[in-house]
Each structure stands twice: as C-alpha cells, then as structure tokens.
mmCIF file of C-alpha atoms in Angstrom:
data_model
loop_
_atom_site.group_PDB
_atom_site.id
_atom_site.type_symbol
_atom_site.label_atom_id
_atom_site.label_comp_id
_atom_site.label_asym_id
_atom_site.label_seq_id
_atom_site.Cartn_x
_atom_site.Cartn_y
_atom_site.Cartn_z
ATOM 1 C CA UNK S 118 82.923 112.012 48.185
ATOM 2 C CA UNK S 119 82.581 115.661 49.219
ATOM 3 C CA UNK S 120 84.600 118.091 47.773
ATOM 4 C CA UNK S 121 87.555 118.653 50.200
ATOM 5 C CA UNK S 122 88.438 122.072 48.811
ATOM 6 C CA UNK S 123 89.210 124.666 51.498
ATOM 7 C CA UNK S 124 89.444 121.537 54.171
ATOM 8 C CA UNK S 125 92.417 120.766 55.973
ATOM 9 C CA UNK S 126 93.843 118.785 53.073
ATOM 10 C CA UNK S 127 94.487 121.994 51.352
ATOM 11 C CA UNK S 128 95.727 123.845 54.090
ATOM 12 C CA UNK S 129 98.551 121.219 54.802
ATOM 13 C CA UNK S 130 97.271 120.512 58.192
ATOM 14 C CA UNK S 131 98.061 117.479 60.243
ATOM 15 C CA UNK S 132 96.550 114.663 62.383
ATOM 16 C CA UNK S 133 96.370 117.080 65.537
ATOM 17 C CA UNK S 134 94.419 119.336 63.598
ATOM 18 C CA UNK S 135 92.072 116.905 62.249
ATOM 19 C CA UNK S 136 91.472 115.429 65.901
ATOM 20 C CA UNK S 137 90.919 118.998 67.039
ATOM 21 C CA UNK S 138 88.233 120.044 64.351
ATOM 22 C CA UNK S 139 86.256 117.033 65.170
ATOM 23 C CA UNK S 140 86.509 117.597 69.169
ATOM 24 C CA UNK S 141 88.400 114.230 69.343
ATOM 25 C CA UNK S 142 91.518 113.045 70.882
ATOM 26 C CA UNK S 143 93.924 110.172 70.108
ATOM 27 C CA UNK S 144 92.700 107.881 72.795
ATOM 28 C CA UNK S 145 88.800 108.497 71.891
ATOM 29 C CA UNK S 146 89.546 107.944 68.133
ATOM 30 C CA UNK S 147 91.729 104.907 69.050
ATOM 31 C CA UNK S 148 88.790 103.501 71.271
ATOM 32 C CA UNK S 149 86.245 104.063 68.336
ATOM 33 C CA UNK S 150 88.364 101.948 65.920
ATOM 34 C CA UNK S 151 88.614 99.313 68.282
ATOM 35 C CA UNK S 152 84.926 99.255 68.394
ATOM 36 C CA UNK S 153 84.456 99.191 64.712
ATOM 37 C CA UNK S 154 83.932 95.615 63.162
ATOM 38 C CA UNK S 155 87.018 93.686 61.874
ATOM 39 C CA UNK S 156 87.476 93.939 58.165
ATOM 40 C CA UNK S 157 86.545 90.028 57.944
ATOM 41 C CA UNK S 158 83.527 90.381 60.097
ATOM 42 C CA UNK S 159 82.350 93.617 58.228
ATOM 43 C CA UNK S 160 82.662 92.351 54.817
ATOM 44 C CA UNK S 161 84.766 90.499 52.164
ATOM 45 C CA UNK S 162 87.186 91.627 49.484
ATOM 46 C CA UNK S 163 84.418 90.774 46.999
ATOM 47 C CA UNK S 164 84.699 93.762 45.090
ATOM 48 C CA UNK S 165 80.914 93.608 44.681
ATOM 49 C CA UNK S 166 81.098 90.414 42.410
ATOM 50 C CA UNK S 167 78.680 90.975 39.607
ATOM 51 C CA UNK S 168 75.547 89.055 39.333
ATOM 52 C CA UNK S 169 74.532 87.933 35.860
ATOM 53 C CA UNK S 170 70.895 88.015 36.746
ATOM 54 C CA UNK S 171 70.977 91.549 37.977
ATOM 55 C CA UNK S 172 68.743 93.921 36.105
ATOM 56 C CA UNK S 173 70.136 97.504 36.169
ATOM 57 C CA UNK S 174 67.751 100.483 36.262
ATOM 58 C CA UNK S 175 68.441 102.973 33.566
ATOM 59 C CA UNK S 176 70.185 105.998 34.736
ATOM 60 C CA UNK S 177 67.116 108.023 35.418
ATOM 61 C CA UNK S 178 65.457 105.162 37.050
ATOM 62 C CA UNK S 179 68.293 104.633 39.354
ATOM 63 C CA UNK S 180 68.298 108.415 40.484
ATOM 64 C CA UNK S 181 64.568 108.096 41.153
ATOM 65 C CA UNK S 182 65.179 105.131 43.089
ATOM 66 C CA UNK S 183 67.412 107.073 45.299
ATOM 67 C CA UNK S 184 65.221 109.875 45.974
ATOM 68 C CA UNK S 185 62.479 107.702 46.871
ATOM 69 C CA UNK S 186 64.533 105.924 49.042
ATOM 70 C CA UNK S 187 65.802 108.947 50.905
ATOM 71 C CA UNK S 188 62.216 110.015 51.310
ATOM 72 C CA UNK S 189 61.418 106.797 52.730
ATOM 73 C CA UNK S 190 64.171 107.009 55.281
ATOM 74 C CA UNK S 191 63.161 110.845 56.128
ATOM 75 C CA UNK S 192 59.361 110.969 55.333
ATOM 76 C CA UNK S 193 59.014 114.451 57.316
ATOM 77 C CA UNK S 194 61.368 116.070 54.935
ATOM 78 C CA UNK S 195 60.708 115.042 51.791
ATOM 79 C CA UNK S 196 60.137 118.649 50.662
ATOM 80 C CA UNK S 197 63.791 119.177 51.274
ATOM 81 C CA UNK S 198 64.531 116.119 49.649
ATOM 82 C CA UNK S 199 62.463 116.762 46.490
ATOM 83 C CA UNK S 200 64.082 120.293 46.102
ATOM 84 C CA UNK S 201 67.510 119.039 46.573
ATOM 85 C CA UNK S 202 66.887 116.320 43.970
ATOM 86 C CA UNK S 203 65.086 118.200 41.290
ATOM 87 C CA UNK S 204 67.670 121.617 41.371
ATOM 88 C CA UNK S 205 70.797 119.845 41.980
ATOM 89 C CA UNK S 206 72.978 119.653 38.729
ATOM 90 C CA UNK S 207 73.902 116.036 38.231
ATOM 91 C CA UNK S 208 76.569 115.341 35.385
ATOM 92 C CA UNK S 209 77.563 111.986 34.234
ATOM 93 C CA UNK S 210 81.141 111.665 33.405
ATOM 94 C CA UNK S 211 82.776 109.231 31.324
ATOM 95 C CA UNK S 212 84.145 106.504 33.365
ATOM 96 C CA UNK S 213 87.599 104.731 32.947
ATOM 97 C CA UNK S 214 88.503 101.505 33.830
ATOM 98 C CA UNK S 215 87.230 100.146 37.081
ATOM 99 C CA UNK S 216 87.096 103.596 38.966
ATOM 100 C CA UNK S 217 83.921 104.811 40.287
ATOM 101 C CA UNK S 218 85.173 108.256 41.472
ATOM 102 C CA UNK S 219 82.172 110.670 42.027
ATOM 103 C CA UNK S 220 82.208 114.092 43.738
ATOM 104 C CA UNK S 221 79.739 116.620 45.012
ATOM 105 C CA UNK S 222 80.574 120.290 44.937
ATOM 106 C CA UNK S 223 79.410 122.604 47.342
ATOM 107 C CA UNK S 224 78.332 125.777 45.490
ATOM 108 C CA UNK S 225 77.453 128.067 48.301
ATOM 109 C CA UNK S 226 74.311 128.441 50.600
ATOM 110 C CA UNK S 227 72.510 130.507 47.892
ATOM 111 C CA UNK S 228 73.198 127.567 45.085
ATOM 112 C CA UNK S 229 72.472 124.059 44.428
ATOM 113 C CA UNK S 230 75.045 121.215 44.703
ATOM 114 C CA UNK S 231 76.713 119.728 41.671
ATOM 115 C CA UNK S 232 77.039 115.957 41.558
ATOM 116 C CA UNK S 233 79.699 114.667 39.466
ATOM 117 C CA UNK S 234 79.593 110.880 38.766
ATOM 118 C CA UNK S 235 79.808 107.801 36.371
ATOM 119 C CA UNK S 236 77.216 105.181 35.784
ATOM 120 C CA UNK S 237 77.572 101.819 34.271
ATOM 121 C CA UNK S 238 74.355 100.330 35.490
ATOM 122 C CA UNK S 239 76.129 98.182 38.103
ATOM 123 C CA UNK S 240 74.786 97.728 41.881
ATOM 124 C CA UNK S 241 78.130 99.561 43.406
ATOM 125 C CA UNK S 242 77.391 102.470 40.843
ATOM 126 C CA UNK S 243 73.796 103.008 42.518
ATOM 127 C CA UNK S 244 75.350 102.920 46.140
ATOM 128 C CA UNK S 245 77.921 105.787 44.900
ATOM 129 C CA UNK S 246 75.152 107.806 43.779
ATOM 130 C CA UNK S 247 73.176 107.400 46.937
ATOM 131 C CA UNK S 248 76.460 108.448 48.708
ATOM 132 C CA UNK S 249 76.602 111.424 46.750
ATOM 133 C CA UNK S 250 72.947 112.503 47.062
ATOM 134 C CA UNK S 251 73.406 112.058 50.917
ATOM 135 C CA UNK S 252 76.293 114.669 50.523
ATOM 136 C CA UNK S 253 74.078 116.976 48.450
ATOM 137 C CA UNK S 254 70.984 116.785 50.866
ATOM 138 C CA UNK S 255 73.388 117.845 53.742
ATOM 139 C CA UNK S 256 74.846 120.655 51.961
ATOM 140 C CA UNK S 257 71.328 121.952 51.226
ATOM 141 C CA UNK S 258 69.974 121.100 54.673
ATOM 142 C CA UNK S 259 73.039 122.972 56.489
ATOM 143 C CA UNK S 260 72.456 126.131 54.545
ATOM 144 C CA UNK S 261 76.273 127.239 54.304
ATOM 145 C CA UNK S 262 77.158 126.116 58.060
ATOM 146 C CA UNK S 263 80.567 124.515 58.292
ATOM 147 C CA UNK S 264 79.987 120.757 58.957
ATOM 148 C CA UNK S 265 83.009 118.697 59.867
ATOM 149 C CA UNK S 266 84.240 116.047 57.368
ATOM 150 C CA UNK S 267 83.110 113.140 59.721
ATOM 151 C CA UNK S 268 79.755 114.476 59.774
ATOM 152 C CA UNK S 269 79.355 115.057 55.999
ATOM 153 C CA UNK S 270 80.557 111.358 55.594
ATOM 154 C CA UNK S 271 78.099 110.052 57.871
ATOM 155 C CA UNK S 272 75.330 111.851 56.019
ATOM 156 C CA UNK S 273 76.591 110.259 53.017
ATOM 157 C CA UNK S 274 76.747 106.928 54.450
ATOM 158 C CA UNK S 275 73.187 107.123 55.572
ATOM 159 C CA UNK S 276 72.338 107.798 52.201
ATOM 160 C CA UNK S 277 73.821 104.429 51.271
ATOM 161 C CA UNK S 278 71.961 102.878 54.089
ATOM 162 C CA UNK S 279 68.651 104.212 52.918
ATOM 163 C CA UNK S 280 68.883 102.722 49.542
ATOM 164 C CA UNK S 281 69.909 99.433 51.145
ATOM 165 C CA UNK S 282 66.681 99.580 53.261
ATOM 166 C CA UNK S 283 64.527 100.686 50.389
ATOM 167 C CA UNK S 284 66.106 97.821 48.199
ATOM 168 C CA UNK S 285 65.135 95.297 51.080
ATOM 169 C CA UNK S 286 61.524 96.535 51.158
ATOM 170 C CA UNK S 287 60.786 97.310 47.500
ATOM 171 C CA UNK S 288 62.926 95.575 45.269
ATOM 172 C CA UNK S 289 64.042 92.493 47.252
ATOM 173 C CA UNK S 290 65.372 90.510 44.339
ATOM 174 C CA UNK S 291 68.084 92.944 44.207
ATOM 175 C CA UNK S 292 68.752 93.128 47.833
ATOM 176 C CA UNK S 293 71.632 90.797 47.864
ATOM 177 C CA UNK S 294 73.526 92.374 45.184
ATOM 178 C CA UNK S 295 73.274 95.639 47.154
ATOM 179 C CA UNK S 296 74.691 93.790 50.596
ATOM 180 C CA UNK S 297 77.616 92.710 48.569
ATOM 181 C CA UNK S 298 78.611 96.442 47.772
ATOM 182 C CA UNK S 299 77.877 97.212 51.262
ATOM 183 C CA UNK S 300 80.048 94.556 52.836
ATOM 184 C CA UNK S 301 83.028 95.263 50.182
ATOM 185 C CA UNK S 302 82.799 98.851 51.436
ATOM 186 C CA UNK S 303 83.216 97.812 55.107
ATOM 187 C CA UNK S 304 86.131 95.306 53.946
ATOM 188 C CA UNK S 305 87.950 98.685 52.878
ATOM 189 C CA UNK S 306 86.868 101.027 55.358
ATOM 190 C CA UNK S 307 87.306 98.734 58.482
ATOM 191 C CA UNK S 308 90.556 97.146 56.930
ATOM 192 C CA UNK S 309 93.162 98.939 55.412
ATOM 193 C CA UNK S 310 91.821 102.502 55.806
ATOM 194 C CA UNK S 311 91.175 101.741 59.546
ATOM 195 C CA UNK S 312 94.854 100.367 59.885
ATOM 196 C CA UNK S 313 96.201 103.561 58.063
ATOM 197 C CA UNK S 314 94.380 105.846 60.547
ATOM 198 C CA UNK S 315 95.498 103.496 63.563
ATOM 199 C CA UNK S 316 99.035 104.134 62.476
ATOM 200 C CA UNK S 317 98.574 107.866 62.095
ATOM 201 C CA UNK S 318 97.354 108.344 65.525
ATOM 202 C CA UNK S 319 100.825 107.775 66.624
ATOM 203 C CA UNK S 320 102.102 110.698 64.884
ATOM 204 C CA UNK S 321 100.514 113.817 65.631
ATOM 205 C CA UNK S 322 102.247 115.507 62.846
ATOM 206 C CA UNK S 323 101.066 113.182 60.192
ATOM 207 C CA UNK S 324 100.015 115.144 56.976
ATOM 208 C CA UNK S 325 96.195 115.152 56.949
ATOM 209 C CA UNK S 326 94.451 112.801 54.626
ATOM 210 C CA UNK S 327 90.748 112.807 53.818
ATOM 211 C CA UNK S 328 90.414 109.029 53.964
ATOM 212 C CA UNK S 329 90.743 109.176 57.755
ATOM 213 C CA UNK S 330 87.258 110.105 58.046
ATOM 214 C CA UNK S 331 85.802 107.094 56.506
ATOM 215 C CA UNK S 332 86.345 104.366 59.059
ATOM 216 C CA UNK S 333 84.966 106.555 61.951
ATOM 217 C CA UNK S 334 82.248 107.932 59.737
ATOM 218 C CA UNK S 335 81.150 104.384 58.644
ATOM 219 C CA UNK S 336 81.046 103.188 62.087
ATOM 220 C CA UNK S 337 79.011 106.135 63.214
ATOM 221 C CA UNK S 338 76.409 105.881 60.406
ATOM 222 C CA UNK S 339 75.796 102.291 61.058
ATOM 223 C CA UNK S 340 75.062 103.000 64.741
ATOM 224 C CA UNK S 341 73.077 106.167 64.100
ATOM 225 C CA UNK S 342 70.912 104.346 61.456
ATOM 226 C CA UNK S 343 70.089 101.835 64.230
ATOM 227 C CA UNK S 344 69.901 103.861 67.355
ATOM 228 C CA UNK S 345 68.584 107.313 66.687
ATOM 229 C CA UNK S 346 65.358 108.765 65.755
ATOM 230 C CA UNK S 347 64.618 110.326 62.369
ATOM 231 C CA UNK S 348 64.235 113.723 63.708
ATOM 232 C CA UNK S 349 67.476 113.474 65.243
ATOM 233 C CA UNK S 350 69.110 112.466 62.147
ATOM 234 C CA UNK S 351 67.700 115.471 60.134
ATOM 235 C CA UNK S 352 69.449 117.638 62.752
ATOM 236 C CA UNK S 353 72.923 115.715 61.883
ATOM 237 C CA UNK S 354 72.037 116.739 58.031
ATOM 238 C CA UNK S 355 71.345 120.370 59.396
ATOM 239 C CA UNK S 356 74.879 120.561 60.898
ATOM 240 C CA UNK S 357 73.575 120.810 64.297
ATOM 241 C CA UNK S 358 75.269 118.022 65.835
ATOM 242 C CA UNK S 359 79.154 117.633 66.279
ATOM 243 C CA UNK S 360 81.113 114.555 66.510
ATOM 244 C CA UNK S 361 81.000 114.783 69.990
ATOM 245 C CA UNK S 362 77.393 115.115 70.265
ATOM 246 C CA UNK S 363 76.940 111.902 67.998
ATOM 247 C CA UNK S 364 79.185 110.018 70.594
ATOM 248 C CA UNK S 365 77.071 111.272 73.596
ATOM 249 C CA UNK S 366 73.835 110.393 71.788
ATOM 250 C CA UNK S 367 75.344 106.861 71.317
ATOM 251 C CA UNK S 368 76.395 106.700 74.696
ATOM 252 C CA UNK S 369 80.075 106.156 73.613
ATOM 253 C CA UNK S 370 82.656 107.138 76.517
ATOM 254 C CA UNK S 371 84.895 109.954 75.757
ATOM 255 C CA UNK S 372 86.160 111.129 79.069
#
C-alpha cells in the first residue's frame, strides 16, 4: 500500500473528485468493472492456504529474489532497480495476528522511500514485499511527479506479477503457492471491493475510500502486463501516463 497521506482521503473528498482525478466518469468506471473477472473466475477465497512442503527463504533472500524478479521484468532499467533496492530503507515490523499490513512512505524526490512490512516466511509475505517494492520503484522513477493512486497501484501490482513470473521460471516448485496468493487477491479485489466501488458509483458524494483504486488497478495491471511493451511500462513507472492513457493503450472504449 502506498502512503495515502495528502491524497483525497485526508482532504475529505468524494467519489466525483476521485473520478475527476483519474480522468474517469462513472460510466467508464462501471464498464471497467464489468470487464474484470468475476470473483469466482479470478480466484477463490483460499486465503493462500498453507503448503507444508513450502520452503520459505529467509528475509534477505526473499528481498533479493524480489529485486531479481524486477530486473528480469524490466531488464533495461536494472540500474534504477538496483539503486532503489540498495538505498530504500526496509523496516520490518512486529506482525500481529493474521494481518499483513505494509506501507511504503514517499520521503520526497530527493530521498529514498521507506518500506514498512512484516515477514513470517509465507508466500503471501513475499507477494506483499513485491507489491511494496513496486511502489518504491515507482516513487523513485517518477522523481517527485504527482502520480494518481490507480497508476501507483498498477505499478505495485506489476511488482507482484514480476515475482510470479520469476518464480515460474526459476523456482517452479513454489509457483503454485504464489499463484494461490494471487488468486486469493483476485477474489478480494474482484469480489467485495469491486461491489463496494460499484455501489459507490451510484452516489457521487460518497466519501473517498482508498480501496476504490484496487479493483481498477488490479485489472489494468493484468492487461498491461500481457499487452504492453516494457518500454511503455517503464513510462508508467515514471508517471508519464495517466489512467486515460492506459485505457487508450489498451484500446478500451472511453467515449
């Protein structure tokens, strides 16, 4: 999760403001939600069932794998990836219960991000770390430029996708475990969260909720990963492309 401080939520904005910020209208957003997979098709409420044969890497090995995955995904930008990885503060927190809360703090264009996270060695923990590293890389690549929340989350979900691809290619014995985590996420984003956003679209004055960004960004990240060139994707991390630009690239009708 990207730190929402200073975004719409703090300023008590509403659905209409969120749509305007992303150059969307209710009809286009509703069409996007209709295009996303159903929760049943996108995954199951497996909550990333534990696999007794899963051999978890230690924390440092997990982080190194995430950096390697991103270098595989964006090989032309390994310098920026390594710089972000080596200089961003990564601060482990005490985990409580089943919570996997994580947060990436934007410390400004002249500093490196701070990633706060917990780690218990489960596949879901590695996916969360990949998500947060996607945020950190986007923060550094955009160099202080304002990036709308949906685009931030697209970049973070691309970090997750990069880890899945890397695991399939280099750690195939663990791939099914990571797929279960991804599918459980799809169940959440394309299930309850999508329905809450769909309901909010009927209320232009509904108070802004950061969770509205996730169903749209998850779907866009899947499509971007499958359809777009790596150079174009890097422009997304740099903050050069708006949500409207993503929809044009994907040939999604907006008029």
